[in-house]
XYZ file of C-alpha atoms in Angstrom:
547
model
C 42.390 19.145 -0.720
C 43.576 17.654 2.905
C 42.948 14.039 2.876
C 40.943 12.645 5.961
C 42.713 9.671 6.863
C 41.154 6.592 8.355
C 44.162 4.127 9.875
C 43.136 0.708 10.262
C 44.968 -1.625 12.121
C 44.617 -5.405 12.375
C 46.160 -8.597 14.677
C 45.122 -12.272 13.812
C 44.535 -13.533 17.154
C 43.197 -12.310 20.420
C 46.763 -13.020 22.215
C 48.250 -10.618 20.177
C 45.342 -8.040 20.838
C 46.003 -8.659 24.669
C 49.645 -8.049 24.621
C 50.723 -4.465 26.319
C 52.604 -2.652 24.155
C 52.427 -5.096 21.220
C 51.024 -5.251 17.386
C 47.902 -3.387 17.666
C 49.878 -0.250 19.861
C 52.717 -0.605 17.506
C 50.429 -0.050 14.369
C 48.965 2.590 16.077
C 52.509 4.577 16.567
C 53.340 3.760 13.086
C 50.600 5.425 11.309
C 50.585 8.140 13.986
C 53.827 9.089 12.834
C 53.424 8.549 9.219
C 50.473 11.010 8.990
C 52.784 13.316 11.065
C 55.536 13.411 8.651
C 53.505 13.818 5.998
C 51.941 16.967 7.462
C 55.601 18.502 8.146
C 56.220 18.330 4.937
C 52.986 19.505 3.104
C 51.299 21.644 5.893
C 48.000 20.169 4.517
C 48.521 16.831 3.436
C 45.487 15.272 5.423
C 43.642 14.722 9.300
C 43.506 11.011 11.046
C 40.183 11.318 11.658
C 39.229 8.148 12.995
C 40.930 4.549 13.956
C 39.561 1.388 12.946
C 40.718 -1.494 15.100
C 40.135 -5.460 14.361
C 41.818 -7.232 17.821
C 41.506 -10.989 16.335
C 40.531 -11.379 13.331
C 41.329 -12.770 10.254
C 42.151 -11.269 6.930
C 40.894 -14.673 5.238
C 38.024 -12.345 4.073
C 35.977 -8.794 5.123
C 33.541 -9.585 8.090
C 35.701 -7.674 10.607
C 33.153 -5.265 12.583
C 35.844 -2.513 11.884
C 36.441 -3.099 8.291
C 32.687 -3.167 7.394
C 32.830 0.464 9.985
C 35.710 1.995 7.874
C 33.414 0.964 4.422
C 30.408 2.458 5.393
C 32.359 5.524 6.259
C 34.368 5.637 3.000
C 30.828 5.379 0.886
C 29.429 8.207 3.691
C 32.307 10.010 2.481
C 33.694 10.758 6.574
C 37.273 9.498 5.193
C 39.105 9.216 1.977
C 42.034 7.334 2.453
C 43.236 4.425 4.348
C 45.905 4.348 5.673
C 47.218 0.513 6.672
C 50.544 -0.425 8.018
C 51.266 -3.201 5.217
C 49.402 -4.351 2.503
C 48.457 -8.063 4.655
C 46.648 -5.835 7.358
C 44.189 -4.660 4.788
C 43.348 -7.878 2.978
C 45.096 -11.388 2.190
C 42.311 -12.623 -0.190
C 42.814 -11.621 -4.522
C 38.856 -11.126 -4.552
C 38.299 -9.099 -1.541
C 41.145 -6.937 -2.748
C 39.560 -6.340 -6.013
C 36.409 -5.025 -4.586
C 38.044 -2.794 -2.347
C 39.634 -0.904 -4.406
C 36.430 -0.780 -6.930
C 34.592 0.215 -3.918
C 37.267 3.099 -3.203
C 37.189 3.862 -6.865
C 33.322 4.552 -6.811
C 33.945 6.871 -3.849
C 36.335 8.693 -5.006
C 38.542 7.268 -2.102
C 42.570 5.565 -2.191
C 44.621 3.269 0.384
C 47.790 4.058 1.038
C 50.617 1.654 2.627
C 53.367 2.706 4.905
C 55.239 0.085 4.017
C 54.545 -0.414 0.025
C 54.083 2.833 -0.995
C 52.914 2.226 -4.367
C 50.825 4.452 -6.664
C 48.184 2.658 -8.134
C 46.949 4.871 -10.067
C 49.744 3.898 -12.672
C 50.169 0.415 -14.574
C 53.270 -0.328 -12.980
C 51.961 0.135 -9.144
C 48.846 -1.128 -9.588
C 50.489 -4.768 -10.860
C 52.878 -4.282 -8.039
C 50.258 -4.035 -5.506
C 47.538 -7.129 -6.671
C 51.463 -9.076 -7.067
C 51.542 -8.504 -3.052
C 47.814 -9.537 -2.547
C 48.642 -12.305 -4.418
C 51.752 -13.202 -2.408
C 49.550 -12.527 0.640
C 46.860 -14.721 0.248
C 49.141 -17.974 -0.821
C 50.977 -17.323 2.302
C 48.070 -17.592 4.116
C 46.552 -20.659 2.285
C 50.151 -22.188 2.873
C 49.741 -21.734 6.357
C 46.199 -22.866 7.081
C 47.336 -25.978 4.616
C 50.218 -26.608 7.448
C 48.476 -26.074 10.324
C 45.527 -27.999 9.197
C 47.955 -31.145 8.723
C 49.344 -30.417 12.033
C 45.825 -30.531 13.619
C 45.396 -33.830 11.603
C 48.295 -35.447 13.108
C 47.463 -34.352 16.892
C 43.968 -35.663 15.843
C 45.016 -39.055 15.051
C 47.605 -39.859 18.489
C 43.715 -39.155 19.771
C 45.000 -35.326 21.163
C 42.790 -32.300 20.963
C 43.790 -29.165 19.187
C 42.060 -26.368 21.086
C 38.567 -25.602 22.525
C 36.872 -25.749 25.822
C 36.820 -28.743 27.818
C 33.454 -30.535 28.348
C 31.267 -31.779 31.411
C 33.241 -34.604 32.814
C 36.738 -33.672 32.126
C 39.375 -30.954 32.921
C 42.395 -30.185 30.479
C 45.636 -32.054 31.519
C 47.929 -28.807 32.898
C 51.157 -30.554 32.071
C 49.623 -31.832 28.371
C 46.659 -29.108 27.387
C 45.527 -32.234 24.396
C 44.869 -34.640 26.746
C 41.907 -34.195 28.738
C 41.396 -35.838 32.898
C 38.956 -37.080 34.340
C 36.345 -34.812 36.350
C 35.105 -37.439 38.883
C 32.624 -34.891 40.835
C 31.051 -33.884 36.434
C 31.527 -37.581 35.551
C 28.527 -38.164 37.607
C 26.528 -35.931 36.565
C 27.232 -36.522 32.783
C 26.451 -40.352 33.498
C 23.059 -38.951 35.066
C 22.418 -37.017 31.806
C 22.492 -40.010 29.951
C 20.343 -42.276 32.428
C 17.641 -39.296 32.932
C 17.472 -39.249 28.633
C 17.481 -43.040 28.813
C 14.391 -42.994 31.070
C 12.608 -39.976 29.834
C 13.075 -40.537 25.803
C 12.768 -36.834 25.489
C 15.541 -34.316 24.998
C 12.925 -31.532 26.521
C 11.920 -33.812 29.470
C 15.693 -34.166 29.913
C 16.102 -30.876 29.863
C 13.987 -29.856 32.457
C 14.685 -32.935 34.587
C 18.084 -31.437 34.426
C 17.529 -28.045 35.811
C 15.413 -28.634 38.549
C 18.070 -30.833 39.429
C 21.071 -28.618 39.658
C 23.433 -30.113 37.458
C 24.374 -26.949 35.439
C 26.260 -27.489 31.787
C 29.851 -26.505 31.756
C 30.635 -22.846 30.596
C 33.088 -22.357 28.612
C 35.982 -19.361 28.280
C 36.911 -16.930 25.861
C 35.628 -14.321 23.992
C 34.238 -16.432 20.872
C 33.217 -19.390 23.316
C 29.587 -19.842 22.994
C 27.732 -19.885 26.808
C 25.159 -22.059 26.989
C 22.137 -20.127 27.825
C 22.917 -18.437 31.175
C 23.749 -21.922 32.858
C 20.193 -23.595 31.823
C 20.407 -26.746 29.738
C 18.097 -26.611 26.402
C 17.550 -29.093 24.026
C 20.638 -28.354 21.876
C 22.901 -28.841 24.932
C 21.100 -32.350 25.913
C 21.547 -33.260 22.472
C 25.328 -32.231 22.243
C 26.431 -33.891 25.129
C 24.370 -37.210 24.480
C 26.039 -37.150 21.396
C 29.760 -36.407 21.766
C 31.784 -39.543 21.385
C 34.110 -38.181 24.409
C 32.522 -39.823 26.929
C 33.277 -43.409 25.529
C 36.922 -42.409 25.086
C 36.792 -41.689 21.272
C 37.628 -38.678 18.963
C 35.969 -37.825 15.777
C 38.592 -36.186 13.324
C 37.482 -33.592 10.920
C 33.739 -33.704 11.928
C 32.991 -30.665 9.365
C 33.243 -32.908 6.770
C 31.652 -36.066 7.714
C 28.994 -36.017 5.013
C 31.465 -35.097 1.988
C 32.404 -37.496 -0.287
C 36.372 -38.893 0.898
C 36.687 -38.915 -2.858
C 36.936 -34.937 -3.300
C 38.737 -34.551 -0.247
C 42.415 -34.459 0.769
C 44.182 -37.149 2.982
C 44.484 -34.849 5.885
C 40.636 -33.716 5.611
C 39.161 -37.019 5.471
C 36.661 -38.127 8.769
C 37.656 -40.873 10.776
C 36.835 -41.836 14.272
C 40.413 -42.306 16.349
C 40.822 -43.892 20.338
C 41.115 -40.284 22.731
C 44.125 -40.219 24.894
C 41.649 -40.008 27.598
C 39.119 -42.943 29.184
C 35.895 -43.521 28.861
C 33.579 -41.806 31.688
C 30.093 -43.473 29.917
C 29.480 -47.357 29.704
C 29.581 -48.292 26.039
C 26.469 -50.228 26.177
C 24.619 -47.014 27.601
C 26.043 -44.575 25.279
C 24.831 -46.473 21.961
C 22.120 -47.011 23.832
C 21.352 -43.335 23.368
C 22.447 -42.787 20.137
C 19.557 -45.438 19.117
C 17.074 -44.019 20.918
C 18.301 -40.395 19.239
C 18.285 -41.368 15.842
C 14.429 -43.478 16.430
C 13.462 -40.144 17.780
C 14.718 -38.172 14.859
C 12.981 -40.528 12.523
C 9.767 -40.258 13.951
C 10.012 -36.324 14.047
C 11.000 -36.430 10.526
C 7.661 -38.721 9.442
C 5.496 -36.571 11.807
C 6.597 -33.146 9.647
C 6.427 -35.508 6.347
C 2.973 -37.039 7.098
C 1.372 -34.271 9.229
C -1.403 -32.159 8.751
C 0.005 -28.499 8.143
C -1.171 -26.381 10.851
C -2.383 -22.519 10.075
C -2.168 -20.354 13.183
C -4.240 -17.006 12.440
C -2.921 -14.981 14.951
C 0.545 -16.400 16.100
C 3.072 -13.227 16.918
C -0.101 -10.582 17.199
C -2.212 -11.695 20.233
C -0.353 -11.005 23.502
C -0.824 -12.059 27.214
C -3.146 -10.282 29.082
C -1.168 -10.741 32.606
C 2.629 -10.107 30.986
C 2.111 -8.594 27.134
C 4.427 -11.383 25.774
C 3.254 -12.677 22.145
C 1.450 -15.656 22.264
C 2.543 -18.018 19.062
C 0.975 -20.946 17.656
C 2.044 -24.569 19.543
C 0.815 -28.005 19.294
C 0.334 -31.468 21.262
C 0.041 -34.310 20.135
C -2.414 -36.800 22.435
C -3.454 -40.111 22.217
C -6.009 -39.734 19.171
C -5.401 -36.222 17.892
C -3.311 -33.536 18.170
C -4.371 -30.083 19.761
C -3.347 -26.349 18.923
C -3.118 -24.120 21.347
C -1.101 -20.422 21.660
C 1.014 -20.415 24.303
C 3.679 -17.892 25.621
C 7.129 -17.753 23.329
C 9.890 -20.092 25.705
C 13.029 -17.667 26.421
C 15.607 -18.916 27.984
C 16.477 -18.553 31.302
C 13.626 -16.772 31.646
C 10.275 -17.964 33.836
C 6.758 -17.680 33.280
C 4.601 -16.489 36.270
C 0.929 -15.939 34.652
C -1.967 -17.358 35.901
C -3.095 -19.213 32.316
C -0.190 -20.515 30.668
C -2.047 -21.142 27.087
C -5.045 -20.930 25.270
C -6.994 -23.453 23.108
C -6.316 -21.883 19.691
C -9.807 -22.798 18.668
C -11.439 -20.073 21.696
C -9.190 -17.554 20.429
C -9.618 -17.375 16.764
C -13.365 -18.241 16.894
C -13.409 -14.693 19.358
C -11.847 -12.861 16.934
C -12.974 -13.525 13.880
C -16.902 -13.680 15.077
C -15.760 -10.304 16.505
C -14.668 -9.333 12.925
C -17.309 -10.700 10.925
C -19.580 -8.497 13.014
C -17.681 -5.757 12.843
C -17.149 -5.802 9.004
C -21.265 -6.559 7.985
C -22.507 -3.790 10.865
C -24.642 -1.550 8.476
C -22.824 1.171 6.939
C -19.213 -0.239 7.579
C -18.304 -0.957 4.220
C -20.153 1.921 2.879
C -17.889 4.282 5.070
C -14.725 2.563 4.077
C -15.788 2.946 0.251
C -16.465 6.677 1.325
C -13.160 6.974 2.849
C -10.982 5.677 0.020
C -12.842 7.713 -2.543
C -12.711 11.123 -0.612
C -9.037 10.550 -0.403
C -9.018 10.166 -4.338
C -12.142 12.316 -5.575
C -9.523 15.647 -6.475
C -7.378 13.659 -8.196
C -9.597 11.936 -10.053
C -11.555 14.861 -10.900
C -8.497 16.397 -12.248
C -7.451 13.858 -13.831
C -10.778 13.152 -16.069
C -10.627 16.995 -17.262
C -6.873 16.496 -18.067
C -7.227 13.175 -19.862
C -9.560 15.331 -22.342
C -7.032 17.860 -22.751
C -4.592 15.764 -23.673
C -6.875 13.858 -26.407
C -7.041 17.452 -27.910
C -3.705 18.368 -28.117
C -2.853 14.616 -29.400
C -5.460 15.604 -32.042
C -4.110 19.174 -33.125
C -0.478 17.757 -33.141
C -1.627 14.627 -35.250
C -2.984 17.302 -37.853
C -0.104 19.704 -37.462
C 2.603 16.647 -38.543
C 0.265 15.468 -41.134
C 0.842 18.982 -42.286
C 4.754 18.948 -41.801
C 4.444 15.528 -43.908
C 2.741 16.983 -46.696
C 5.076 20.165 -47.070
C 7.995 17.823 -47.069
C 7.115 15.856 -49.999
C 6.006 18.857 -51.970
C 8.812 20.974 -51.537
C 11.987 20.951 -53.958
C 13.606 23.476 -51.731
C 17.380 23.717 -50.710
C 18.933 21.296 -48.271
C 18.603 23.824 -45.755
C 15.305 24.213 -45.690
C 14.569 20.490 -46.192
C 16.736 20.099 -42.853
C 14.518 22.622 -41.213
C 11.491 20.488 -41.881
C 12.932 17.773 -40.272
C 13.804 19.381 -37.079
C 10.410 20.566 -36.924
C 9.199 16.650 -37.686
C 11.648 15.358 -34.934
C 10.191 17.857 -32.291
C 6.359 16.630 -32.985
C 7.383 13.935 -32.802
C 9.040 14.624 -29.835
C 6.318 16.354 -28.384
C 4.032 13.774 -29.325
C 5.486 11.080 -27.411
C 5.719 13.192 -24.327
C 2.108 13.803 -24.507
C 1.126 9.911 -24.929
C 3.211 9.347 -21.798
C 1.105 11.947 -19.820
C -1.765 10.070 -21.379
C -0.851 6.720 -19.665
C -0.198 8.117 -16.145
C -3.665 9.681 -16.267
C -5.409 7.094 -17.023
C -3.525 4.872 -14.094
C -4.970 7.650 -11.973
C -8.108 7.308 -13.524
C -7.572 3.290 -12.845
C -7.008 3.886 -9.211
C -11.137 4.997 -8.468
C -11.625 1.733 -9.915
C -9.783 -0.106 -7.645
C -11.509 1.980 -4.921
C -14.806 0.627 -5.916
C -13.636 -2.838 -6.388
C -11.665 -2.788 -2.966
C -15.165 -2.788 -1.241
C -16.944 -5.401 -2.729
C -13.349 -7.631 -2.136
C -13.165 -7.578 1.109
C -17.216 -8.085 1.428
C -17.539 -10.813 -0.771
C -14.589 -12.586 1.703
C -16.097 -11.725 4.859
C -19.630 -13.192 3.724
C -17.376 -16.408 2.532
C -16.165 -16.678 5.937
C -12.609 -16.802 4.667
C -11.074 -13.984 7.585
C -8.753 -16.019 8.274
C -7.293 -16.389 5.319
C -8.122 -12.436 4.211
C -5.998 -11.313 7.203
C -2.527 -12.985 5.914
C -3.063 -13.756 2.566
C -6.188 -13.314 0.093
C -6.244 -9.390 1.304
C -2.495 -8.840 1.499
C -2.448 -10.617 -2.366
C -5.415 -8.561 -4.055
C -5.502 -4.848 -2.214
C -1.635 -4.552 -0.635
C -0.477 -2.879 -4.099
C -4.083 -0.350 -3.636
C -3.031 -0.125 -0.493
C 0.566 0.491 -0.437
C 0.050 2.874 -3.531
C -2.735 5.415 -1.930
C -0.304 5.331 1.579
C -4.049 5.606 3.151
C -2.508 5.498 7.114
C 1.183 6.534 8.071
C 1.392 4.225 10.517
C 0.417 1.087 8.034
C 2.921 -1.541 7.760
C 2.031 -3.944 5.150
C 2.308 -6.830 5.796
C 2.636 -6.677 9.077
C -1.719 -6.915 9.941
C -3.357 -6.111 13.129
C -6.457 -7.874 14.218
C -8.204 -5.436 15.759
C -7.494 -2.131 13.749
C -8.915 -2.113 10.966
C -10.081 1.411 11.535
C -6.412 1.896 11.501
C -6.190 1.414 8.249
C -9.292 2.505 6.070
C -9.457 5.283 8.631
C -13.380 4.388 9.955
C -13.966 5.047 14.171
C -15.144 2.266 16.031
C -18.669 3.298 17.794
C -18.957 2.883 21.345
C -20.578 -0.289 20.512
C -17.092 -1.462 19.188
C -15.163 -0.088 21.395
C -16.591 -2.231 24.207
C -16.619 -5.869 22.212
C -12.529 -5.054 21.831
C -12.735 -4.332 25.490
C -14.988 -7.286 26.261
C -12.195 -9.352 23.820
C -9.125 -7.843 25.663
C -10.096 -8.891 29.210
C -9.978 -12.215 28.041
C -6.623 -12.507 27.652
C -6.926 -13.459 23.886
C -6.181 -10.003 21.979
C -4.027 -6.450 23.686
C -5.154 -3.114 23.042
C-alpha cells in the first residue's frame, strides 16, 4: 500500500526561519527529492501529502503548533509516515521520543529519516535510533548548560542578554547589552513613579496614566508580548514600578529567586549586580515605591484572608440592557462596609458608553428571584412540570413494569430447570461423555441465568427513574418555599436533580451546568402564560436580565 507521507521540517530560531533560501527551504528540497526517488524506483512507494513546518521552535519538547498538527493527523489516519530530514528535527528529548513512536505504533504509522535510515522495526535499528535521541538530547542540554553560563557571565559585568528595551532607555547600537538613556521616556517613567507615589493605587495609576498620554513602550518580535494595544493596566504599572532598571541595577537569574541557592548551581544562583547603565529614578523614590507595593500587597492579602466571601447569583448570566455585555459580580469597599454591585466586565482598550455603568447587586437579585419565587408557586406550575417529566417516562415505565414480571418468571422456570440438571447429575453413573454433556448444559443456565439477572437490574433502574420523577417535584418545591433560589440555581439543584436531569436529556438545548435565570420553561418544557411573559418583559427593560 502507497505510504502518505507527511514531511516535517523544523529551524530553532526565527533568524533561521527568515533567511531566503536557508534551513527551512533546504529541508523542504531534501524531502522533496527523497520522496521522488523513492517513487522512481517503486512506482508506488507513497504521496507527500502534506508539510508540517515549525519556523522557531525548539525540539526541547512537543508544543510546536505543527508537530501537535502532524499528530492529530497521524491518529486521524490522513498520513502514515513521517518523513524528517534528521533524526534532531523530529525530537531531541529520550521521553518525547518514546511516545512518539508508541503513538505511531498505536496508529499503525512509522518515521522515516533521510539521513539515518534505520529500520526500527528490528533490534539492531531500533537501539541505533533511541542511541541518536540520546546523543541528541545531551547535545542540547550541553548547549543550553553553555549558553546559560555565558548569559551568567554577561549578567554579572551588569550586561543584558536579549529582550526588549524598557520605557526610559534605548539599546546602545555600538554595544546591544548596554542600554542609553531615553531622556524624552525618562520623564515620563519618573512621572509613573510620582503619580503611584501620590495615588497609592496601581489602578488609579493606571488610569492617571492614560488620560495622560504617556503610552508604555511596545516591544518587537514575534514572541514579544504588547502591552494591551498601548493602554497601561495594572500589570504594566506594577512591572515598571518594580524593575530595578531604573536605579541602575540588574537582577541575575530572576526565575529562581525563591529556590533554595542550596539545590542550585553556581551559575543559576540570584544575585542583584550594578547595570552598565545609570540610574534614571532617585533611589530614595524608587524604595519608596517598593514599600508602598509590598504594604499594599499585605493589606490585599489580609482583606482575601479576613473577608467575608461574597456569593454573586447571577455574575456571567445577566447582561446590559444598552450593550448585551455580561454583567459580573464587583465590590467596593467604603468607609464602614463594603458594597456589591454587577458591573460591566473591564476589556482592555476597550470603552464603555452606557448610560448606567452598574447595578446594586442587591436590586438585581431581589428582581429575580421574587420574579422566580412567583413564578415557581403560581398554581399548577409544579403540577405541570411533574406532568411533563412523567409523560416523557410513562411508556417506558409501563414497559418496563410488565417486563420486570417476565423476567421474575423466567428466573423462576430456569431456577427449577437447573435444580433439575443438579439432580440428574448426581444420580447418573453414566459415561464421561454424557457426564460432560450435563455440564455444558449446567454452564449455559447458568449462563443464561446471569444474563437474565442483568436485564433484571436495568429494569428496575428504569423502574427507579419514575421515582425520581416524583421526588424531583417536591425538591425543587420544598427549596423554593425555603427561599434558598439562590442557592438552588448553582448548587443545591445542580447537586440533587443534574444526574435526573442529564440522564432523561429532557431539552436538547440544556447545558448543565451552565443555568439560565429566566428559562426554566426551557428546561422542564412548561410555556410561560402571557402573565409571564410580561414580568420577564417588565424584568428585561430594567436592564437587570436579557431575553
Amino acid at each position: 500500500m502507497p505510504h502518505k507521507v507527511g514531511a516535517y521540517i523544523r529551524v530553532s530560531t526565527e533568524e533561521q526561519a527568515q533567511v531566503v533560501e536557508g534551513s527551512i527551504d533546504s529541508q523542504k528540497f531534501r524531502l522533496k527529492k527523497f520522496v521522488e526517488g523513492k517513487n522512481d524506483i517503486e512506482k508506488t512507494w507513497g504521496k507527500l501529502i502534506d508539510l508540517y513546518i515549525d519556523d522557531g521552535f525548539s525540539a526541547k519538547d512537543t508544543k510546536r503548533p505543527a508537530y501537535q498538527k502532524m499528530m492529530r493527523d497521524v491518529r486521524a489516519g490522513k498520513i502514515n509516515l513521517i518523513l524528517v530530514s534528521d533524526v534532531s528535527r523530529l525530537s531531541r528529548n529520550i521521553h518525547d521520543f518514546c511516545s512518539l513512536l508508541k503513538d505511531l505504533e498505536d496508529h499503525k504509522a512509522k518515521f522515516l529519516s533521510v539521513k539515518e535510515q534505520f529500520d526500527t522495526s528490528t533490534p539492531a535499528g531500533e537501539m541505533m535510533i533511541y542511541n541518536m535521541i540520546n546523543l541528541a538530547q545531551f547535545e542540547r542540554r550541553q548547549t543550553a548548560e553553555r549558553v546559560s553560563m555565558n548569559f551568567h557571565s554577561r549578567a554579572l559585568r551588569g550586561l543584558l542578554s536579549g529582550g526588549n528595551p524598557i520605557l526610559g532607555f534605548d539599546k546602545d547600537p555600538e554595544n546591544r547589552g548596554r542600554l542609553i538613556v531615553n531622556q524624552s521616556e525618562a520623564v515620563m517613567v519618573r512621572k509613573i513613579f510620582d503619580t503611584y507615589l501620590e495615588t497609592g493605587s496601581l489602578q488609579d495609576t493606571a488610569k492617571a496614566l492614560n488620560g495622560s498620554g504617556i503610552q508604555p513602550k511596545i516591544g518587537e518580535g514575534r514572541r514579544c508580548r504588547h502591552v494591551s494595544e498601548g493602554r497601561w493596566t495594572v500589570g504594566s504599572v506594577r512591572n515598571h514600578l518594580l524593575n530595578l532598571a531604573y536605579v541602575g541595577k540588574l537582577e541575575v537569574n530572576r526565575r529562581f529567586k525563591n529556590e533554595d541557592s542550596d539545590t542550585l548551581k553556581s551559575w543559576q544562583k540570584y544575585q542583584i549586580v550594578d547595570a552598565s547603565w545609570p540610574a534614571i529614578v532617585d533611589e530614595k523614590v524608587f524604595y519608596s515605591v517598593q514599600k508602598l507595593v509590598d504594604e499594599n500587597r499585605e493589606k490585599e492579602r489580609f482583606r482575601f484572608k479576613t473577608g467575608q466571601r461574597r456569593f454573586f447569583l447571577l455574575s456571567g448570566i445577566i447582561r446590559c440592557g444598552e450593550c448585551g455585555r455580561a454583567l459580573i459580580g464587583q465590590t467596593s469597599t467604603g468607609r464602614s462596609a463594603a458594597h456589591r454591585y454587577y458591573g460591566h466586565k473591564i476589556i482592555v482598550g476597550e470603552t464603555n458608553s452606557c448610560r448606567i455603568k452598574r447595578f446594586r447587586s442587591e436590586d438585581v437579585e431581589a428582581a429575580v428571584v421574587n420574579h422566580l419565587d412567583e413564578m415557581l408557586l403560581r398554581a399548577g406550575y409544579l403540577d405541570q412540570i411533574e406532568k411533563n417529566i412523567r409523560q416523557m417516562m410513562a411508556g417506558k415505565t409501563s414497559d418496563a413494569l410488565a417486563e420486570r414480571e417476565r423476567i421474575k418468571k423466567d428466573l423462576l422456570a430456569l431456577d427449577k430447570e437447573i435444580e433439575s440438571a443438579f439432580k440428574l447429575h448426581s444420580e447418573m453413573n453414566s459415561s464421561p461423555s454424557v457426564l460432560d454433556l450435563v455440564r455444558e448444559k449446567l454452564e449455559s443456565l447458568a449462563d443464561k441465568k446471569r444474563e437474565l439477572v442483568k436485564y433484571l437490574e436495568s429494569t428496575e433502574d428504569l423502574i427507579q427513574k419514575d421515582q425520581d420523577a416524583r421526588e424531583a417535584r417536591k425538591v425543587i418545591e420544598d427549596q423554593a418555599l425555603e427561599q434558598t433560589w439562590p442557592f438552588i440555581l448553582k448548587d443545591r439543584l445542580e447537586t440533587e436533580c443534574d444526574e435526573f436531569l442529564r440522564v432523561q436529556q429532557f431539552h436538547a438545548n440544556v447545558a448543565h451546568p451552565a443555568y439560565k435565570v429566566i428559562p426554566v420553561d426551557q428546561i422542564f418544557g412548561v410555556r410561560f402564560t402571557n402573565t409571564d411573559k410580561s414580568d420577564v418583559n417588565r424584568l428585561s427593560k430594567t436592564g437587570f436580565v436579557s431575553r
